[in-house]
mmCIF file of C-alpha atoms and ligand atoms in Angstrom:
data_model
loop_
_atom_site.group_PDB
_atom_site.id
_atom_site.type_symbol
_atom_site.label_atom_id
_atom_site.label_comp_id
_atom_site.label_asym_id
_atom_site.label_seq_id
_atom_site.Cartn_x
_atom_site.Cartn_y
_atom_site.Cartn_z
ATOM 1 C CA MET S 1 -4.522 22.381 29.607
ATOM 2 C CA LYS S 2 -5.916 19.738 31.850
ATOM 3 C CA ARG S 3 -3.017 17.216 32.928
ATOM 4 C CA GLY S 4 -4.327 13.907 33.303
ATOM 5 C CA THR S 5 -2.837 11.390 35.862
ATOM 6 C CA LEU S 6 -0.213 10.242 33.796
ATOM 7 C CA ARG S 7 3.135 12.626 34.230
ATOM 8 C CA LEU S 8 5.357 12.828 31.275
ATOM 9 C CA ILE S 9 8.761 14.670 32.511
ATOM 10 C CA GLU S 10 10.424 16.479 29.977
ATOM 11 C CA VAL S 11 14.392 16.034 30.312
ATOM 12 C CA GLY S 12 15.391 17.928 26.536
ATOM 13 C CA PRO S 13 16.816 20.585 28.123
ATOM 14 C CA ARG S 14 19.247 18.609 29.864
ATOM 15 C CA ASP S 15 19.324 14.808 28.476
ATOM 16 C CA GLY S 16 18.571 16.224 24.830
ATOM 17 C CA LEU S 17 21.270 19.096 24.938
ATOM 18 C CA GLN S 18 23.960 17.481 27.189
ATOM 19 C CA ASN S 19 26.040 15.831 23.881
ATOM 20 C CA GLU S 20 25.354 18.420 21.236
ATOM 21 C CA PRO S 21 29.158 19.447 20.165
ATOM 22 C CA ASN S 22 27.470 22.992 18.747
ATOM 23 C CA THR S 23 27.213 25.394 21.752
ATOM 24 C CA ILE S 24 23.277 26.250 22.078
ATOM 25 C CA PRO S 25 22.747 29.907 22.819
ATOM 26 C CA LEU S 26 21.735 30.836 26.406
ATOM 27 C CA ASP S 27 18.551 32.244 24.833
ATOM 28 C CA ALA S 28 17.638 29.562 22.716
ATOM 29 C CA LYS S 29 17.564 27.308 26.307
ATOM 30 C CA ILE S 30 15.843 29.890 27.712
ATOM 31 C CA ALA S 31 13.174 29.812 24.878
ATOM 32 C CA PHE S 32 12.923 25.835 24.771
ATOM 33 C CA VAL S 33 12.340 25.887 28.579
ATOM 34 C CA ASN S 34 10.011 28.717 28.808
ATOM 35 C CA GLY S 35 8.180 27.085 25.744
ATOM 36 C CA LEU S 36 7.887 23.333 27.168
ATOM 37 C CA GLY S 37 6.383 25.211 30.327
ATOM 38 C CA LYS S 38 3.425 25.788 28.082
ATOM 39 C CA THR S 39 3.110 21.869 27.010
ATOM 40 C CA GLY S 40 1.494 20.545 29.558
ATOM 41 C CA VAL S 41 4.513 18.322 30.747
ATOM 42 C CA ALA S 42 4.399 17.933 34.917
ATOM 43 C CA GLU S 43 8.495 18.464 35.220
ATOM 44 C CA ILE S 44 11.117 19.719 33.288
ATOM 45 C CA GLU S 45 14.658 19.018 34.044
ATOM 46 C CA VAL S 46 16.302 22.238 33.174
ATOM 47 C CA SER S 47 19.671 21.433 33.303
ATOM 48 C CA SER S 48 22.888 20.003 35.367
ATOM 49 C CA PHE S 49 24.703 21.216 38.321
ATOM 50 C CA VAL S 50 27.885 19.267 37.061
ATOM 51 C CA SER S 51 31.624 19.532 36.380
ATOM 52 C CA SER S 52 31.502 22.013 33.207
ATOM 53 C CA ARG S 53 34.728 20.078 32.149
ATOM 54 C CA TRP S 54 32.837 16.870 32.082
ATOM 55 C CA VAL S 55 29.329 18.795 30.047
ATOM 56 C CA PRO S 56 30.611 21.845 28.868
ATOM 57 C CA GLN S 57 26.963 22.505 27.175
ATOM 58 C CA LEU S 58 25.293 22.903 30.130
ATOM 59 C CA GLY S 59 27.925 25.096 32.080
ATOM 60 C CA ASP S 60 25.214 27.983 32.050
ATOM 61 C CA ALA S 61 22.619 25.833 34.098
ATOM 62 C CA GLU S 62 22.636 28.962 36.574
ATOM 63 C CA ASP S 63 21.968 31.529 33.985
ATOM 64 C CA VAL S 64 19.611 29.284 32.283
ATOM 65 C CA PHE S 65 17.764 28.459 35.634
ATOM 66 C CA LEU S 66 17.315 32.263 37.029
ATOM 67 C CA LYS S 67 16.296 33.691 33.460
ATOM 68 C CA ILE S 68 13.287 30.864 32.735
ATOM 69 C CA ASP S 69 9.794 31.647 33.357
ATOM 70 C CA ARG S 70 8.265 29.454 35.731
ATOM 71 C CA ALA S 71 4.869 27.913 34.634
ATOM 72 C CA PRO S 72 2.676 27.242 37.800
ATOM 73 C CA GLY S 73 1.839 23.921 38.780
ATOM 74 C CA VAL S 74 5.181 22.603 36.747
ATOM 75 C CA ILE S 75 8.276 21.392 38.611
ATOM 76 C CA TYR S 76 11.724 22.636 37.536
ATOM 77 C CA SER S 77 14.661 20.347 38.271
ATOM 78 C CA ALA S 78 18.199 19.531 37.473
ATOM 79 C CA LEU S 79 21.031 16.694 38.057
ATOM 80 C CA VAL S 80 22.896 17.308 41.026
ATOM 81 C CA PRO S 81 26.141 14.991 41.202
ATOM 82 C CA ASN S 82 27.357 16.111 44.878
ATOM 83 C CA GLU S 83 27.372 18.522 47.298
ATOM 84 C CA LYS S 84 29.109 20.987 45.423
ATOM 85 C CA GLY S 85 26.290 20.902 42.737
ATOM 86 C CA LEU S 86 23.333 21.155 45.638
ATOM 87 C CA ASP S 87 24.921 24.579 46.628
ATOM 88 C CA ARG S 88 24.414 25.298 42.919
ATOM 89 C CA ALA S 89 21.135 24.257 42.464
ATOM 90 C CA LEU S 90 19.544 25.626 46.021
ATOM 91 C CA ALA S 91 21.110 29.015 45.034
ATOM 92 C CA CYS S 92 18.579 28.993 42.032
ATOM 93 C CA ASP S 93 15.870 27.638 44.069
ATOM 94 C CA ILE S 94 15.222 24.488 42.430
ATOM 95 C CA ASP S 95 12.048 22.739 43.159
ATOM 96 C CA LYS S 96 13.816 19.211 43.160
ATOM 97 C CA ILE S 97 16.827 17.585 42.330
ATOM 98 C CA SER S 98 18.012 14.468 40.518
ATOM 99 C CA VAL S 99 20.997 12.438 41.941
ATOM 100 C CA PHE S 100 22.342 9.942 39.184
ATOM 101 C CA THR S 101 23.901 6.463 39.851
ATOM 102 C CA ALA S 102 23.700 3.256 37.733
ATOM 103 C CA ALA S 103 23.253 -0.409 37.886
ATOM 104 C CA SER S 104 26.863 -1.032 35.748
ATOM 105 C CA GLU S 105 30.216 -0.039 37.974
ATOM 106 C CA VAL S 106 31.742 0.632 34.740
ATOM 107 C CA PHE S 107 29.212 2.803 33.092
ATOM 108 C CA ASN S 108 29.232 4.631 36.463
ATOM 109 C CA LYS S 109 32.700 5.491 36.773
ATOM 110 C CA HIS S 110 33.152 6.657 33.088
ATOM 111 C CA ASN S 111 30.228 8.618 33.817
ATOM 112 C CA ILE S 112 30.324 10.278 37.457
ATOM 113 C CA ASN S 113 34.130 8.723 38.287
ATOM 114 C CA ALA S 114 32.838 7.018 41.239
ATOM 115 C CA SER S 115 31.774 3.632 41.835
ATOM 116 C CA ILE S 116 28.216 2.618 42.806
ATOM 117 C CA LYS S 117 29.328 2.892 46.486
ATOM 118 C CA GLU S 118 31.080 5.881 45.881
ATOM 119 C CA SER S 119 28.227 7.533 44.589
ATOM 120 C CA ILE S 120 25.715 6.198 47.027
ATOM 121 C CA GLU S 121 27.718 8.043 49.586
ATOM 122 C CA ARG S 122 28.378 11.160 47.862
ATOM 123 C CA PHE S 123 24.850 11.366 47.582
ATOM 124 C CA ARG S 124 23.979 11.186 51.294
ATOM 125 C CA PRO S 125 24.860 14.564 52.126
ATOM 126 C CA VAL S 126 22.915 15.900 49.243
ATOM 127 C CA VAL S 127 19.887 13.968 50.278
ATOM 128 C CA GLU S 128 20.076 15.025 53.570
ATOM 129 C CA ARG S 129 20.300 18.782 52.504
ATOM 130 C CA SER S 130 17.907 18.996 49.923
ATOM 131 C CA GLU S 131 14.599 20.132 51.829
ATOM 132 C CA ARG S 132 13.345 19.101 48.180
ATOM 133 C CA PRO S 133 11.941 16.293 46.665
ATOM 134 C CA VAL S 134 14.856 14.092 45.390
ATOM 135 C CA ARG S 135 14.852 11.493 42.007
ATOM 136 C CA GLY S 136 17.165 9.213 42.020
ATOM 137 C CA TYR S 137 18.589 8.077 38.431
ATOM 138 C CA ILE S 138 19.513 4.334 38.135
ATOM 139 C CA SER S 139 21.268 4.217 34.513
ATOM 140 C CA THR S 140 22.075 0.853 32.464
ATOM 141 C CA ALA S 141 19.071 -0.816 34.263
ATOM 142 C CA ILE S 142 18.803 -3.221 31.456
ATOM 143 C CA TRP S 143 21.633 -2.853 29.299
ATOM 144 C CA CYS S 144 25.215 -1.563 29.342
ATOM 145 C CA PRO S 145 27.523 0.059 26.636
ATOM 146 C CA TYR S 146 30.475 -1.613 28.649
ATOM 147 C CA GLU S 147 29.040 -4.870 30.695
ATOM 148 C CA GLY S 148 26.584 -6.257 28.350
ATOM 149 C CA LYS S 149 23.126 -7.273 29.855
ATOM 150 C CA ILE S 150 22.436 -5.966 33.531
ATOM 151 C CA GLU S 151 20.475 -8.474 35.646
ATOM 152 C CA PRO S 152 17.308 -7.095 37.705
ATOM 153 C CA SER S 153 19.133 -8.447 40.596
ATOM 154 C CA ALA S 154 21.713 -5.501 40.479
ATOM 155 C CA VAL S 155 18.758 -2.734 39.710
ATOM 156 C CA VAL S 156 16.989 -3.710 42.955
ATOM 157 C CA ASP S 157 20.217 -3.406 45.011
ATOM 158 C CA VAL S 158 20.844 0.096 43.677
ATOM 159 C CA ALA S 159 17.209 0.920 43.963
ATOM 160 C CA LYS S 160 17.259 -0.272 47.814
ATOM 161 C CA GLN S 161 20.380 1.787 48.484
ATOM 162 C CA LEU S 162 18.881 5.076 47.015
ATOM 163 C CA ILE S 163 15.412 4.298 48.795
ATOM 164 C CA ASP S 164 17.548 4.151 52.174
ATOM 165 C CA LEU S 165 18.885 7.348 51.455
ATOM 166 C CA GLY S 166 15.485 9.035 50.851
ATOM 167 C CA VAL S 167 15.020 9.655 47.367
ATOM 168 C CA SER S 168 11.451 10.206 46.775
ATOM 169 C CA GLU S 169 11.031 8.791 43.320
ATOM 170 C CA LEU S 170 13.396 6.553 41.276
ATOM 171 C CA SER S 171 13.812 6.875 37.353
ATOM 172 C CA VAL S 172 15.129 3.510 36.104
ATOM 173 C CA ALA S 173 16.570 4.089 32.729
ATOM 174 C CA ASP S 174 17.600 2.044 29.755
ATOM 175 C CA THR S 175 20.868 4.254 28.543
ATOM 176 C CA VAL S 176 21.263 2.173 25.745
ATOM 177 C CA GLY S 177 17.763 2.353 24.204
ATOM 178 C CA LYS S 178 18.034 -1.510 23.238
ATOM 179 C CA ALA S 179 15.488 -3.180 25.992
ATOM 180 C CA SER S 180 12.185 -5.063 24.560
ATOM 181 C CA PRO S 181 9.419 -5.373 26.614
ATOM 182 C CA PRO S 182 10.185 -9.319 27.919
ATOM 183 C CA GLU S 183 13.198 -7.163 29.601
ATOM 184 C CA VAL S 184 11.252 -4.289 30.743
ATOM 185 C CA ARG S 185 9.027 -6.783 32.543
ATOM 186 C CA ALA S 186 11.475 -9.143 33.940
ATOM 187 C CA LEU S 187 12.772 -5.910 35.328
ATOM 188 C CA LEU S 188 9.602 -4.311 36.978
ATOM 189 C CA ASP S 189 8.556 -7.688 38.273
ATOM 190 C CA ALA S 190 11.933 -7.674 40.606
ATOM 191 C CA LEU S 191 11.522 -3.643 40.992
ATOM 192 C CA LEU S 192 8.303 -2.781 41.711
ATOM 193 C CA PRO S 193 7.733 -5.259 45.118
ATOM 194 C CA CYS S 194 10.750 -2.964 46.728
ATOM 195 C CA ALA S 195 10.097 0.525 45.359
ATOM 196 C CA VAL S 196 9.186 4.004 45.530
ATOM 197 C CA PRO S 197 7.370 5.189 42.802
ATOM 198 C CA VAL S 198 9.075 4.544 39.518
ATOM 199 C CA ALA S 199 9.086 6.494 36.529
ATOM 200 C CA LEU S 200 10.902 5.165 33.335
ATOM 201 C CA HIS S 201 13.524 6.741 30.998
ATOM 202 C CA PHE S 202 13.868 5.274 27.551
ATOM 203 C CA HIS S 203 16.491 6.156 25.103
ATOM 204 C CA ASP S 204 15.202 5.011 21.517
ATOM 205 C CA THR S 205 17.736 3.842 19.891
ATOM 206 C CA TYR S 206 16.500 0.628 18.167
ATOM 207 C CA GLY S 207 13.245 2.106 18.015
ATOM 208 C CA MET S 208 11.709 0.033 21.483
ATOM 209 C CA ALA S 209 10.681 2.813 23.499
ATOM 210 C CA ILE S 210 7.234 3.105 22.845
ATOM 211 C CA ALA S 211 6.172 -0.495 22.783
ATOM 212 C CA ASN S 212 8.247 -0.509 26.610
ATOM 213 C CA VAL S 213 6.378 2.556 27.762
ATOM 214 C CA LEU S 214 2.980 0.877 26.211
ATOM 215 C CA THR S 215 3.776 -2.452 28.160
ATOM 216 C CA ALA S 216 4.934 -0.566 31.558
ATOM 217 C CA TYR S 217 1.841 1.371 31.714
ATOM 218 C CA LYS S 218 -0.618 -0.793 30.651
ATOM 219 C CA GLU S 219 0.539 -4.069 32.287
ATOM 220 C CA TYR S 220 2.070 -2.703 35.408
ATOM 221 C CA GLY S 221 0.786 0.875 35.995
ATOM 222 C CA ILE S 222 4.073 2.913 35.704
ATOM 223 C CA ALA S 223 2.379 6.336 35.274
ATOM 224 C CA SER S 224 5.723 8.595 34.834
ATOM 225 C CA PHE S 225 7.745 8.255 31.798
ATOM 226 C CA ASP S 226 10.581 10.700 30.850
ATOM 227 C CA GLY S 227 10.807 12.195 27.484
ATOM 228 C CA SER S 228 12.767 14.670 25.453
ATOM 229 C CA ALA S 229 10.999 17.191 22.867
ATOM 230 C CA GLY S 230 11.720 16.547 19.211
ATOM 231 C CA GLY S 231 13.794 13.264 20.278
ATOM 232 C CA LEU S 232 16.557 15.430 21.029
ATOM 233 C CA GLY S 233 19.798 13.672 22.086
ATOM 234 C CA GLY S 234 22.551 11.374 21.033
ATOM 235 C CA CYS S 235 25.522 12.491 19.015
ATOM 236 C CA PRO S 236 25.744 12.517 15.324
ATOM 237 C CA TYR S 237 29.470 11.836 15.434
ATOM 238 C CA ALA S 238 28.822 8.735 17.910
ATOM 239 C CA PRO S 239 27.136 6.105 15.649
ATOM 240 C CA GLY S 240 24.351 4.100 17.276
ATOM 241 C CA ALA S 241 23.758 6.919 19.814
ATOM 242 C CA SER S 242 20.401 8.204 20.081
ATOM 243 C CA GLY S 243 18.163 10.888 22.149
ATOM 244 C CA ASN S 244 15.376 9.765 24.376
ATOM 245 C CA VAL S 245 11.994 8.676 23.145
ATOM 246 C CA ALA S 246 9.991 12.205 21.903
ATOM 247 C CA THR S 247 8.218 13.923 24.455
ATOM 248 C CA GLU S 248 5.406 14.295 21.455
ATOM 249 C CA ASP S 249 5.577 10.602 20.269
ATOM 250 C CA LEU S 250 4.722 9.443 24.162
ATOM 251 C CA ALA S 251 1.853 12.033 23.986
ATOM 252 C CA PHE S 252 0.929 10.973 20.520
ATOM 253 C CA ALA S 253 1.023 7.145 21.397
ATOM 254 C CA PHE S 254 -0.858 7.381 24.692
ATOM 255 C CA GLY S 255 -3.470 9.617 22.575
ATOM 256 C CA ALA S 256 -4.016 7.118 20.292
ATOM 257 C CA SER S 257 -4.674 4.313 23.185
ATOM 258 C CA GLY S 258 -7.315 6.179 24.560
ATOM 259 C CA VAL S 259 -5.035 7.370 27.561
ATOM 260 C CA GLU S 260 -5.636 10.999 28.530
ATOM 261 C CA VAL S 261 -1.788 12.667 28.681
ATOM 262 C CA GLY S 262 -2.843 16.390 28.724
ATOM 263 C CA VAL S 263 0.360 17.326 26.648
ATOM 264 C CA ASP S 264 -0.408 19.637 23.599
ATOM 265 C CA ILE S 265 1.821 17.903 20.969
ATOM 266 C CA ASN S 266 1.775 21.016 18.436
ATOM 267 C CA SER S 267 3.545 23.335 21.493
ATOM 268 C CA VAL S 268 6.077 20.565 22.087
ATOM 269 C CA ILE S 269 7.401 20.719 18.450
ATOM 270 C CA GLU S 270 7.330 24.585 18.408
ATOM 271 C CA ALA S 271 9.151 24.319 21.463
ATOM 272 C CA ALA S 272 11.959 22.707 19.986
ATOM 273 C CA ARG S 273 11.894 23.672 16.330
ATOM 274 C CA PRO S 274 13.884 26.406 16.997
ATOM 275 C CA LEU S 275 16.915 24.400 18.017
ATOM 276 C CA GLU S 276 17.430 22.698 14.769
ATOM 277 C CA GLN S 277 19.437 25.712 13.593
ATOM 278 C CA TYR S 278 21.887 25.278 15.876
ATOM 279 C CA LEU S 279 21.462 21.463 15.983
ATOM 280 C CA GLY S 280 22.297 21.597 12.130
ATOM 281 C CA ARG S 281 20.152 18.619 11.725
ATOM 282 C CA PRO S 282 16.184 18.430 11.944
ATOM 283 C CA LEU S 283 14.548 17.049 15.155
ATOM 284 C CA ALA S 284 14.709 13.306 15.384
ATOM 285 C CA SER S 285 11.129 12.284 16.590
ATOM 286 C CA ARG S 286 8.216 10.935 14.757
ATOM 287 C CA LEU S 287 5.378 13.293 14.871
ATOM 288 C CA SER S 288 7.855 16.448 14.063
ATOM 289 C CA GLN S 289 8.162 14.618 10.535
ATOM 290 C CA VAL S 290 4.421 14.383 9.626
ATOM 291 C CA PRO S 291 2.298 17.261 8.273
ATOM 292 C CA GLU S 292 -0.535 16.206 10.088
ATOM 293 C CA PHE S 293 -1.629 14.152 13.225
HETATM 294 P P1 LIG R 301 35.600 14.657 39.185
HETATM 295 O O1 LIG R 301 36.780 14.874 38.056
HETATM 296 O O2 LIG R 301 35.676 13.065 39.772
HETATM 297 O O3 LIG R 301 35.394 15.271 40.216
HETATM 298 O O4 LIG R 301 34.084 14.162 38.599
HETATM 299 P P2 LIG R 301 36.453 16.436 41.353
HETATM 300 O O5 LIG R 301 35.516 16.366 42.970
HETATM 301 O O6 LIG R 301 37.880 15.823 41.717
HETATM 302 O O7 LIG R 301 36.170 17.428 40.794
HETATM 303 C C1 LIG R 301 36.756 17.777 39.428
HETATM 304 C C2 LIG R 301 36.404 18.922 38.887
HETATM 305 O O8 LIG R 301 35.311 19.353 38.811
HETATM 306 C C3 LIG R 301 36.954 20.237 40.018
HETATM 307 O O9 LIG R 301 37.359 21.283 39.572
HETATM 308 C C4 LIG R 301 35.540 20.610 40.953
HETATM 309 O O10 LIG R 301 35.854 21.574 41.287
HETATM 310 C C5 LIG R 301 34.865 20.597 39.808
HETATM 311 P P3 LIG R 301 38.695 21.918 39.524
HETATM 312 O O11 LIG R 301 39.089 22.198 40.830
HETATM 313 O O12 LIG R 301 39.576 20.902 38.671
HETATM 314 O O13 LIG R 301 38.565 23.139 38.599
HETATM 315 N N1 LIG R 301 33.305 19.952 40.227
HETATM 316 C C6 LIG R 301 31.811 20.461 39.953
HETATM 317 N N2 LIG R 301 32.091 21.612 39.461
HETATM 318 C C7 LIG R 301 30.625 22.110 38.929
HETATM 319 N N3 LIG R 301 29.875 21.514 39.781
HETATM 320 C C8 LIG R 301 29.994 20.015 40.672
HETATM 321 C C9 LIG R 301 31.202 20.128 40.616
HETATM 322 N N4 LIG R 301 31.529 19.083 40.989
HETATM 323 C C10 LIG R 301 33.155 19.081 40.811
HETATM 324 N N5 LIG R 301 28.941 19.554 40.751
HETATM 325 C C11 LIG R 301 31.977 14.661 38.922
HETATM 326 C C12 LIG R 301 32.955 13.740 39.272
HETATM 327 C C13 LIG R 301 30.664 14.462 39.234
HETATM 328 C C14 LIG R 301 31.961 16.314 39.159
HETATM 329 C C15 LIG R 301 32.138 14.536 37.259
HETATM 330 O O14 LIG R 301 31.954 13.546 36.969
HETATM 331 C C16 LIG R 301 30.721 14.820 36.444
HETATM 332 O O15 LIG R 301 30.332 16.317 36.373
HETATM 333 N N6 LIG R 301 30.067 14.292 35.475
HETATM 334 C C17 LIG R 301 29.053 14.729 35.146
HETATM 335 C C18 LIG R 301 28.618 13.386 34.290
HETATM 336 C C19 LIG R 301 27.207 14.033 33.276
HETATM 337 O O16 LIG R 301 26.741 14.623 33.581
HETATM 338 N N7 LIG R 301 26.738 12.930 32.651
HETATM 339 C C20 LIG R 301 25.577 13.020 31.729
HETATM 340 C C21 LIG R 301 24.087 12.883 32.788
HETATM 341 S S1 LIG R 301 23.577 11.260 33.655
HETATM 342 C C22 LIG R 301 22.816 10.715 32.092
HETATM 343 O O17 LIG R 301 22.990 11.285 31.111
HETATM 344 C C23 LIG R 301 22.184 9.486 32.625
HETATM 345 C C24 LIG R 301 20.389 9.413 32.702
HETATM 346 O O18 LIG R 301 20.169 10.334 31.306
HETATM 347 C C25 LIG R 301 19.902 8.427 32.873
HETATM 348 C C26 LIG R 301 20.367 7.491 31.297
HETATM 349 O O19 LIG R 301 19.736 7.497 30.411
HETATM 350 O O20 LIG R 301 20.767 6.258 31.703
HETATM 351 C C27 LIG R 301 20.507 10.525 33.881
HETATM 352 MG MG1 LIG R 302 19.352 9.418 29.699
#
């Protein structure tokens, strides 16, 4: 399938699965990534090279990486929190790595056991040694579950530090999934003058993600969006938690708006559907629930 200039970045195998309490078998993860490679997405975030004590579900990152088929033209990436993670990622001949920090101190401490400053220092040798493109995530860019509303200036401050380190792209995340178009505008007004290419990463807890994506695309020309096949993510035991905006819902929303995205909706749903048996619930995306579209 021909890919348009819009880039959809599939984070389902990582963000979508990382919180799942049931162990997803290795073969199912490999089949998922292989299926996603045939959908037209530009990149696939395959797993995380983090501590398996912190994220047990992704403890098989090497096995997944080494056993998947890599589709030509697709970039295969993973999260890397420190040099130990980088060594593991390089041993898998990864295409691109993602370091990840936040605009909120309290969230960052919970997530990676570091202050924002400490996390930037941790990333310095990672970026220096990476010899690959590096994405820099900024979590809690609009709302934080602990600190509430986050000011755009806090995001700009972290963005500048990541850019100084040498990241080639930012992925700016609405971790809570509560952002609205006016908040997205305020963030992008502040961020875009100083930033390297920006991707946006919306969770969809409040059902605002598609509105935010279309606002960012139409009004600001943002052309890279993260999504998760099937809307995977979130935890059924954590009330209010929700997954990423679904990749197929993004593809539909762009298509319905007359924008060529080059991602085949059926193939995305087919890649994610077999996971339902391990999740114990149906996929969350809108498109996976309608008989035809
Ligand atoms: P720590 O406990 O402070 O680190 O964790 P440590 O250096 O003291 O190490 C503790 C143990 O972990 C040691 O093992 C290390 O060897 C091991 P022990 O000696 O005790 O047996 N370790 C590792 N093992 C494998 N790979 C590694 C690694 N590093 C240390 N790379 C650490 C710090 C960063 C490791 C930990 O906090 C961690 O792994 N956190 C990951 C958290 C995570 O993955 N969160 C979810 C992803 S972020 C996200 O979802 C947000 C995003 O989607 C955007 C958005 O929506 O906001 C990106
Ligand atoms: Mg996320």
